[in-house]
Amino acid sequence: MSDSRTLLIRYDEIGLKGRNRKYFENCLLNNIKRALSGLDGLRFRVPRGRIMIDMASPLADECSRRLGFVPGIASFSVGYPVNPDFEEMAALGIELIEPHLKSGLELKFCVRTQRTDKTFHKTSTEINFEVGSRIMSAFSEKGLVVNIKQAEIAIEIEVGRGEIILFDHRIPGIRGLPVGCSGNVLSLLSGGIDSPVSSYFMMRRGCRVHFIFFDNQPFLGRGGLDKVLRLAKILNRYQTWGRVYVVPFQDIQVAIRDHCSPENRVVLYRRLMYRISQRVAEKIKCQGLVTGESLGQVASQTLENLAAVSCVVPMSVFRPLIGMDKQEIIAQSRKIQTYETSIEPSPDCCSVFMPSRPATKSRKDRLERDEAKFPWQELMQEAMDKTEVIDLDSQEGI
Ligand code: ATP
Ligand code: MG
């Protein structure tokens, strides 16, 4: 077995994008380069419809681990470069299959060849036969059987111009679109379970996601921010570069508590959060806001209340979780590895001064009447002036 490896990266969805294909390919390639930065001696190539990376074999595991975080990748394989020699290909196939054979048990296998170099002297079917029959004869009476449709192990061979790569499995990627190709959005990230999942969904649709957190430190302590930063770092693995905007929110909350109707508090907090988020989003060229709201999950997330908050901003508000139930959201948060951090106990800022009966059907006129009772524009400006920006380091936490 040679000590070099070639990683083969496939990307169906972006392959479908017609004339934009080159743009998507470049975006994905740059993201992969960023995700793999710090690993030496990688050689990147983009033959049609594929990204290939040549490397020394000890790097293959670390590269594979990191590629598992890159949106836009449909699947990838760690391949072995081989010579156009069927004996050599079969010998490698034998080496790869051997550990899977268990005495007395049948193992279904097949050889599949894809040939982009049409000048190669054998067709795909002939190559399958040449390599497959050699492997079969090595394992005669050891339980190996050919089964093309239900193969438990497939030895795949890609014959390209001037190179042949052999591999034995495909590792699923997270699919979707490469981060950055759809534009930028700003995600309202609280320390809960939902908003990290909604942020991830937007990344997977090609958005670079920056984060905004409304901090009520004097009432809740530094723990809330610390947790949000840890969540943002976990999420940043999927995009490698993003920012967190931390907005001091205590003065606004106190003013709402002191001047407005208790049942409107949560919706009023949200309206201020949305307004500030929109200003920040415009400044940093984000084209939409993202929240973790899901219809009917809590009192503030009824159709009426969602409308009462969305209407204060002219910008798109994306709610990727709107139709999901809590169990589905939890399952997704476990998958993206934010769940354990999200469930750490920490008070959330919207439950501060929580009224016992929040309104489920806020009325615009009553909300506006409440807002007229305190200088929210000034408080909003102050909060924005004191906003802190934190850069998420691309490598930290990967
Ligand atoms: P999550 O689990 O994400 O906190 P939740 O079920 O607790 O969601 P709410 O607290 O009602 O829901 O908040 C709804 C959404 O509003 C959140 O998903 C988030 O997008 C945004 N949000 C709430 N509080 C904050 C905050 N302190 N900073 C930033 N965004 C927030
Ligand atoms: Mg919350």
Tab-separated table of N, CA and C and ligand atoms in Angstrom, residues 190-192 270 348 350, ligand 2:
chain	number	residue	atom	x	y	z
A	190	SER	N	-29.371	32.758	21.408
A	190	SER	CA	-29.538	32.753	22.861
A	190	SER	C	-28.799	31.508	23.336
A	191	GLY	N	-28.824	31.237	24.608
A	191	GLY	CA	-28.090	30.048	25.064
A	191	GLY	C	-28.913	28.777	24.990
A	192	GLY	N	-30.083	28.826	24.339
A	192	GLY	CA	-30.987	27.668	24.366
A	192	GLY	C	-30.657	26.603	23.341
A	270	ARG	N	-38.466	41.427	22.427
A	270	ARG	CA	-38.160	40.923	21.084
A	270	ARG	C	-38.163	42.040	20.047
A	348	ASP	N	-32.199	32.522	31.052
A	348	ASP	CA	-32.184	33.214	29.764
A	348	ASP	C	-32.833	34.577	29.922
A	350	CYS	N	-34.891	36.416	28.444
A	350	CYS	CA	-36.314	36.718	28.267
A	350	CYS	C	-37.139	36.260	29.453
B	2	MG	MG	-34.381	31.199	24.950
